[in-house]
XYZ file of C-alpha atoms in Angstrom:
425
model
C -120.502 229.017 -47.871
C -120.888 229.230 -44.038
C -116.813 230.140 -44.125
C -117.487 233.186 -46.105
C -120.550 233.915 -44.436
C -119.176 233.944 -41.349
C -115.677 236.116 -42.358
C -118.192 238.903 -43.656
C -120.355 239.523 -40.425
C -116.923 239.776 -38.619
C -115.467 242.124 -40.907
C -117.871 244.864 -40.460
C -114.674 247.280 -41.737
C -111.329 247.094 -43.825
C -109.443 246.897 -40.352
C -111.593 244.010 -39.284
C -111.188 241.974 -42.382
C -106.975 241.924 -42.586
C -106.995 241.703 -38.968
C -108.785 238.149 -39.616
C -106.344 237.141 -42.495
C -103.993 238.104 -40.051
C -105.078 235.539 -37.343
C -105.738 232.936 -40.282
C -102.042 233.506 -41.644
C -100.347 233.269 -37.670
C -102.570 229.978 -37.127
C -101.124 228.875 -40.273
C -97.656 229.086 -39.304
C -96.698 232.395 -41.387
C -94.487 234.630 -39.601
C -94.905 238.452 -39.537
C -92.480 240.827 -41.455
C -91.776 244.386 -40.009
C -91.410 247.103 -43.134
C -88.870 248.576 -40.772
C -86.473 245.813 -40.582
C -84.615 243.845 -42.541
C -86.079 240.853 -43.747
C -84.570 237.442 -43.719
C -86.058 234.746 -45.682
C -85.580 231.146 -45.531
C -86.673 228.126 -48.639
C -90.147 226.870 -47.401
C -90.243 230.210 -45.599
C -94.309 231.790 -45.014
C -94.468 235.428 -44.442
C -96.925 238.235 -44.301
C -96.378 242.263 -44.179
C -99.397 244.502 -42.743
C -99.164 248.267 -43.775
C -101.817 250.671 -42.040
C -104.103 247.991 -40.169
C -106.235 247.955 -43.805
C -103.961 246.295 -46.204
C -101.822 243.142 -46.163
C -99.529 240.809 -48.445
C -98.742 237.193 -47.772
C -96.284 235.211 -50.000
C -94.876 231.973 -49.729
C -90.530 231.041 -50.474
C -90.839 228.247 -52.967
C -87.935 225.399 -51.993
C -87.012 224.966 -55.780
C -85.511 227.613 -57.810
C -88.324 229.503 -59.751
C -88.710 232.039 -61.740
C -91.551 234.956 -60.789
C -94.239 235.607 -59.116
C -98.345 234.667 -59.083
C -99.907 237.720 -57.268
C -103.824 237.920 -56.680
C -104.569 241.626 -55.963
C -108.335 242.665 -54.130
C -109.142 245.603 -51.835
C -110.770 245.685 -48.307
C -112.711 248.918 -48.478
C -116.493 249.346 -49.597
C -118.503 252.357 -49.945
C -119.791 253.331 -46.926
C -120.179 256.209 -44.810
C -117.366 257.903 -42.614
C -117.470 259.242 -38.946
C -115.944 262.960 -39.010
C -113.722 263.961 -36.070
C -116.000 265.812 -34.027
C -118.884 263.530 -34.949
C -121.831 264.461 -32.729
C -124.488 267.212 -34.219
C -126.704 268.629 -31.494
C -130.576 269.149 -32.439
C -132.638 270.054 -33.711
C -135.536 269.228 -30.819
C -133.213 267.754 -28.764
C -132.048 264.755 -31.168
C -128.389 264.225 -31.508
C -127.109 262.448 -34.758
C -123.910 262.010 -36.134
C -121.565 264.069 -38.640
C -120.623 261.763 -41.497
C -119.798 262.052 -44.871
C -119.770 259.628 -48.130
C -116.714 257.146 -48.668
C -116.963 255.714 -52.409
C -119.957 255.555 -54.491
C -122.388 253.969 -52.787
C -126.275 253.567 -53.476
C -128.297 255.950 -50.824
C -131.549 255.009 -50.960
C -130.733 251.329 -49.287
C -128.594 253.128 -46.335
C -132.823 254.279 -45.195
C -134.466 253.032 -42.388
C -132.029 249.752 -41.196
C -130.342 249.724 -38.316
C -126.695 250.724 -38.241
C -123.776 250.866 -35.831
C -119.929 252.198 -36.035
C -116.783 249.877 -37.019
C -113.242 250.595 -37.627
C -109.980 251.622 -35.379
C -109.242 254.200 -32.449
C -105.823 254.906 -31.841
C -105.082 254.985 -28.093
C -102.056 256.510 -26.277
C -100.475 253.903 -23.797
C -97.122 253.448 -22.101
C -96.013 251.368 -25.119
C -96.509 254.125 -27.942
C -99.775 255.346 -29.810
C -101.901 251.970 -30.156
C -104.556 250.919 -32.803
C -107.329 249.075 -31.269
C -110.361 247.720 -33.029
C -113.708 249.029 -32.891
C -117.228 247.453 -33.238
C -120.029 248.795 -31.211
C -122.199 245.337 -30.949
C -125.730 247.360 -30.552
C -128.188 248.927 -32.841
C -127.049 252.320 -32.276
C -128.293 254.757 -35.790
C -130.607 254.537 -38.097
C -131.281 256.791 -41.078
C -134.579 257.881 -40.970
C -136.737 258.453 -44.200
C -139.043 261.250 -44.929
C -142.611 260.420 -45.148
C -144.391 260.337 -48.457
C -146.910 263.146 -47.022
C -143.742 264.996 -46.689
C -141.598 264.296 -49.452
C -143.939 263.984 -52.676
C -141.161 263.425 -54.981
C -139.514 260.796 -53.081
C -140.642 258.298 -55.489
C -140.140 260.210 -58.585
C -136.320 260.358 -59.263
C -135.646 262.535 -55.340
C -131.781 263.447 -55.407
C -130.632 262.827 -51.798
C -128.274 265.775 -50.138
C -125.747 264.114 -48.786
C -125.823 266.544 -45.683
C -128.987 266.139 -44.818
C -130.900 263.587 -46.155
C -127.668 260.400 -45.253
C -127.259 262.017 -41.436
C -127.819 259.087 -38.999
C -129.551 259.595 -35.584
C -128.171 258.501 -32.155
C -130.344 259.802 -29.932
C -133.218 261.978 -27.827
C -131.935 264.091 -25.248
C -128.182 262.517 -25.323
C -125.465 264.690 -22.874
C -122.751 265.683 -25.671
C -119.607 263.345 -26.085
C -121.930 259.907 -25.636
C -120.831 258.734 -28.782
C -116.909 259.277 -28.268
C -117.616 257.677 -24.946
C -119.210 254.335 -26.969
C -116.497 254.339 -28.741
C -113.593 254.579 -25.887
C -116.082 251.440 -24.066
C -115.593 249.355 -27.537
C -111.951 249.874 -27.691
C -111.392 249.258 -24.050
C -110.648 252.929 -23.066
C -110.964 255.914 -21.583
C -112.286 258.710 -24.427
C -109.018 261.164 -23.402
C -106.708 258.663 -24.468
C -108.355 258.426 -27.921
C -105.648 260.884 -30.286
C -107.240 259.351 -33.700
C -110.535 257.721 -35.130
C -111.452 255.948 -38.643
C -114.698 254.809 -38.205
C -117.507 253.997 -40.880
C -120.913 253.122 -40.244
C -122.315 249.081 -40.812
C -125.337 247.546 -41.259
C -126.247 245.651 -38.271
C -128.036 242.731 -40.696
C -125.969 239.284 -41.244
C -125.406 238.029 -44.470
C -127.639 235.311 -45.731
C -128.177 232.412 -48.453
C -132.236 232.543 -49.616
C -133.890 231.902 -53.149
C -136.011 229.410 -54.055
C -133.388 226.625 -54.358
C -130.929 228.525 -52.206
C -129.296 229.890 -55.028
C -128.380 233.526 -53.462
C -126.316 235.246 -51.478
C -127.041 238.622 -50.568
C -124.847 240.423 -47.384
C -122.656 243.520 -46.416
C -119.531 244.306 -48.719
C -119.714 241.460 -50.687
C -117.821 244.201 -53.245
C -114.898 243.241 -52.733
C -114.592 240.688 -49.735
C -116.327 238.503 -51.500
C -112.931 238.171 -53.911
C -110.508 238.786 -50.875
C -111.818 235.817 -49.284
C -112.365 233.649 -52.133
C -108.839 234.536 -53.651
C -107.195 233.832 -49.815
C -109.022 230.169 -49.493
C -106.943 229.608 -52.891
C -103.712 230.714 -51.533
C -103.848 229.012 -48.088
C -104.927 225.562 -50.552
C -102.548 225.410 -53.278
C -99.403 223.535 -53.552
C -96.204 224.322 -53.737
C -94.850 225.621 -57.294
C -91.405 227.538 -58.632
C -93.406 231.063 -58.521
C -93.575 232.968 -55.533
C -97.163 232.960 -54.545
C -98.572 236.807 -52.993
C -101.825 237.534 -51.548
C -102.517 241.337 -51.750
C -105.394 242.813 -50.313
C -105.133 246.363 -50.746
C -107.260 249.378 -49.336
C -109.002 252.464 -50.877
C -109.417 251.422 -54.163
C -113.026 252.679 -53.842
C -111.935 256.110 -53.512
C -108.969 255.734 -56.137
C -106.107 254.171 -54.613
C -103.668 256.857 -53.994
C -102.978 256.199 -50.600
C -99.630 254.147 -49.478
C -102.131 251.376 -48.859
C -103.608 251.341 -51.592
C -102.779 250.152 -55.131
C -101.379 253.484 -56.113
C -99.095 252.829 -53.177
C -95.869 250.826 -53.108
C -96.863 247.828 -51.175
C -97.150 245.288 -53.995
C -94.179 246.836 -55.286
C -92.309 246.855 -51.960
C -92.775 243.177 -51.670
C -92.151 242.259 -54.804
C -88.519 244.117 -54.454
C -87.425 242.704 -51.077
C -88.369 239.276 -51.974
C -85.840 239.428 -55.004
C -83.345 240.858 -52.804
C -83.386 238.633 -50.536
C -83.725 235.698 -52.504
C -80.786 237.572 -54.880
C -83.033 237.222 -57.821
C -82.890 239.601 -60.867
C -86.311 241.820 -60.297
C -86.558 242.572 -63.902
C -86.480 238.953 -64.938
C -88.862 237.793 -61.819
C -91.310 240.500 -62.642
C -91.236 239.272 -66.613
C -92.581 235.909 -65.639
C -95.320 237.065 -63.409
C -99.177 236.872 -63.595
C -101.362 239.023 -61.423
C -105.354 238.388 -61.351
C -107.124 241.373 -59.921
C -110.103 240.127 -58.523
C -113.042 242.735 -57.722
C -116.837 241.834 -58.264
C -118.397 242.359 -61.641
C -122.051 243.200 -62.829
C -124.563 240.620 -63.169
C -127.479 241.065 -65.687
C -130.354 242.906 -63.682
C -132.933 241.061 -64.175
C -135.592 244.338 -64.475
C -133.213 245.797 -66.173
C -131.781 243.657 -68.632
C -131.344 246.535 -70.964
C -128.364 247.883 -69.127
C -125.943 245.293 -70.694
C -124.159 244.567 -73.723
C -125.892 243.001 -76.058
C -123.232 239.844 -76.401
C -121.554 240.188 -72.949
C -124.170 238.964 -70.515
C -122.935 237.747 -67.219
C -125.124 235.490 -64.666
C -124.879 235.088 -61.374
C -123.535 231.185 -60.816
C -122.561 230.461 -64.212
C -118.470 231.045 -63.244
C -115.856 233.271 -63.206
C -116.298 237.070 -65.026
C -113.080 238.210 -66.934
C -113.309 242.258 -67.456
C -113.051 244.075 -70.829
C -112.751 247.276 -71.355
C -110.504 250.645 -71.606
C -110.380 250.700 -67.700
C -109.143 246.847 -67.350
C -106.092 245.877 -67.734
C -107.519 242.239 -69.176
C -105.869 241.857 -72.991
C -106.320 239.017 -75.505
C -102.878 237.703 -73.657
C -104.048 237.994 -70.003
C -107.285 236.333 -71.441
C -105.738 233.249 -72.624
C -103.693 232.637 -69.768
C -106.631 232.661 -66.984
C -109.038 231.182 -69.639
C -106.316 227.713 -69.940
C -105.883 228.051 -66.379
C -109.543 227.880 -65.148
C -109.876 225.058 -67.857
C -107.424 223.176 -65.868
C -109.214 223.795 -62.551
C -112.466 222.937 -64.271
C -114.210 226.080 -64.019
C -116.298 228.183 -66.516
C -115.706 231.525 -67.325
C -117.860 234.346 -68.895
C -117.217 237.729 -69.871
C -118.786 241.645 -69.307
C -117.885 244.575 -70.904
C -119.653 247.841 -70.544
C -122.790 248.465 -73.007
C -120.876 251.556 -75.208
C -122.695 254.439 -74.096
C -122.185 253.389 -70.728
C -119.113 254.236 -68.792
C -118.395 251.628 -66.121
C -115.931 251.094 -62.704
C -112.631 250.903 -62.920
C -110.224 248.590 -60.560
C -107.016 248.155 -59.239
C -105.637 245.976 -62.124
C -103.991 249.150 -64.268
C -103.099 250.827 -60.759
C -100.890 248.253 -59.627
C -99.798 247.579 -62.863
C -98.325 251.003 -62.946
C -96.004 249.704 -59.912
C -95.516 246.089 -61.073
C -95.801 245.519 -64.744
C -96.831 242.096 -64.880
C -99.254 240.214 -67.456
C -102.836 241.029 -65.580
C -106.354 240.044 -65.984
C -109.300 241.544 -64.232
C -111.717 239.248 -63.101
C -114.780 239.342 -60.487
C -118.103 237.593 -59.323
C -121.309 238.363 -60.988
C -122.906 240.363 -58.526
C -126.580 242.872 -58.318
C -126.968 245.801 -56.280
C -123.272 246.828 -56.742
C -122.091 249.489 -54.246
C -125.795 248.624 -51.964
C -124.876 248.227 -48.463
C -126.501 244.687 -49.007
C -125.267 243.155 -52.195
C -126.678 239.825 -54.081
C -124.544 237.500 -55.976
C -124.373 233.781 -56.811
C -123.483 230.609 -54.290
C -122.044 228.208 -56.894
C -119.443 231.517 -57.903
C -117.844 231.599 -54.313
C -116.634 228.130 -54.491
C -115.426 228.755 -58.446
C -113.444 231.550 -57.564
C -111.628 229.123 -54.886
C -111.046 226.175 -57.451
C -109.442 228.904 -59.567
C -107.439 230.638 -57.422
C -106.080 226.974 -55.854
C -104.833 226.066 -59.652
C -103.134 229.834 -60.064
C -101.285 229.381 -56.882
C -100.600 226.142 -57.667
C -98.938 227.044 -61.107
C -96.170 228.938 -62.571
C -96.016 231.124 -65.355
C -93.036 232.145 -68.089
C -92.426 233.713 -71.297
C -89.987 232.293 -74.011
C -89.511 233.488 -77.402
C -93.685 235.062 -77.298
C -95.135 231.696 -75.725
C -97.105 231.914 -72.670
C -96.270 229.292 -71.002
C -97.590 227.338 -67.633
C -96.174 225.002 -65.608
């Protein structure tokens, strides 16, 4: 638990978290592919691709002859708030806040009154070329003041926030104008003229943290969905060797629909998938017809005031195992069900199921996204998790380590089809 703990308070943004999967994969020995150059790849071979700084895919060369591929698929992004270009807003009465608008669909009201700071990229111009450089400012620098009661009556009676006003973080009393591009060219190691580019987001400054009366929670920053990217890695770095091809995708902007080129209405997973046959000199068609793909994103635990929320017959709790999706907007089937089903019954794991109450229309993922790029048998899966799309989520300790068992036995496995059986090996 202290692992994932500990990967979430130094991913305060997308570009944090691949940059340490990056570092894991290099310390594990996997060697980094350029999308610009030809790849090479050897039997026993590890490999990773990064496109954009927020997305990455690992994969492993099996040293037998196999037959497809066993691809886990999460995304690095979480709703949040981003930093507009020319971010500073002067006054009124001498305050100086920051211009930012929404990323996602997050929950407001918990973004009120807790001390925040910036996170993401710069992009610097040096003698080598146009260079990303990370970006945390280690302070409590905003917060996002409430309106008193005596001020705001209705505040407690169903208030609609204005995203312009009510979500704008302050800085500052009496600031001199470009302090904050100046914080940010100190944090990256520069001077603010050779900034060209920003993506910055704002963070909660609070660690994550177990608590409960038998220590039973877990309750931190962008749980949704790094919770899954790191429990789905920890099962890729663990597994043994099998005849699939074993990927790792973590894919970014899913939160705001995928359709970026990192994202998994983008042609990374699809990319990879195609080079590795080639390569290899595999027939893509017949690799991509015995494939599995779990897309792993967090899923909605019954709330316990408001129990009513849920499906009458699909009830998930938070440490009682692994959720498999249902629904319109999942790509899960009966067929995807029965493969993950046998396969967390091999890794000893239990699994429950959620689908939406019917006059409620839930999230989608990136299962049917990607599966518009790479048609492969998929099931969509997640944690049980509360506060969904909070800037501090809650969800289950016991469900971090299930999702690793899991994922270690997927890796581990193969999968085919002959004559309609499923079949895993």
């Amino acid at each position: 638990m202290q692992d994932l703990l500990t990967f979430l308070d130094r991913s305060p943004s997308r570009y944090h978290a691949v940059e340490n999967l990056r570092l894991e994969l290099e310390e594990a020995g996997y060697a980094r592919l350029e999308e610009g150059r030809a790849w090479t790849l050897a039997p026993g071979g590890r490999y990773y691709v990064v496109r954009n700084g927020s997305a990455l895919a690992a994969f492993r060369v099996p040293r037998r002859e196999g037959a497809g591929f066993m691809i886990s698929a999460s995304h690095s992004d979480s709703p949040t708030f981003r930093v507009k270009e020319h971010a500073e807003l002067e006054g009124p009465d001498g305050y100086l806040r920051l211009n930012v608008e929404g990323y996602g669909g997050m929950l407001c009201a918990p973004w009120l009154d807790r001390p925040l700071t910036v996170a993401g990229r710069v992009l610097v111009s040096t003698d080598g070329g146009i260079e990303p450089r990370l970006v945390y400012v280690d302070r409590d620098l905003l917060l996002i003041p409430n309106v008193a009661i005596h001020m705001n009556r209705e505040a407690n009676t169903g208030y609609k926030y204005d995203p312009k006003c009510d979500m704008v973080p302050l800085m500052g009393l009496g600031a001199e104008k470009g302090t904050f591009r100046s914080l940010a060219a100190q944090a990256a190691g520069c001077a603010p003229e050779d900034i060209l580019g920003t993506d910055l987001t704002l963070c909660l400054r609070q660690k994550g943290l177990v608590w409960g009366e038998k220590g039973e929670f877990l309750s931190a920053p962008r749980l949704d969905d790094l919770q899954c990217a790191w429990g789905c890695f920890r099962g890729f770095l663990e597994a043994g060797e099998s005849a699939a091809v074993p990927v790792y995708a973590l894919l970014d902007n899913e939160e705001v629909g995928s359709l970026t080129r990192q994202g998994a209405d983008g042609t990374l997973l699809s990319d990879v998938v195609e080079r590795v046959c080639a390569a290899l000199g595999r027939d893509r068609a017949a690799a991509v017809a015995n494939s599995f793909m779990v897309s792993a994103d967090n899923a909605h635990a019954v709330h316990p005031n408001h129990p009513e929320y849920h499906d009458a017959t699909h009830r998930p709790a938070m440490n009682a195992g692994l959720v498999i999706k249902h629904g319109v907007r999942y790509a899960t089937d009966g067929a995807a069900q029965a493969v993950f089903t046998a396969l967390c019954r091999r890794a000893g794991v239990p699994v429950q199921h959620f689908s939406n109450r019917s006059d409620l229309a839930g999230g989608s993922t990136l299962g049917n996204i990607s599966n518009a790029h790479v048609s492969v048998n998929t099931v969509d899966i997640g944690l049980a998790q509360l506060a969904m799309h909070s800037c501090f989520e809650t969800a289950g300790v016991r469900d971090a380590g299930y999702l690793v068992q899991a994922m270690t036995a997927f890796y581990a496995a193969s999968y085919r089809e002959e004559a309609g059986r499923m079949i895993l090996d």
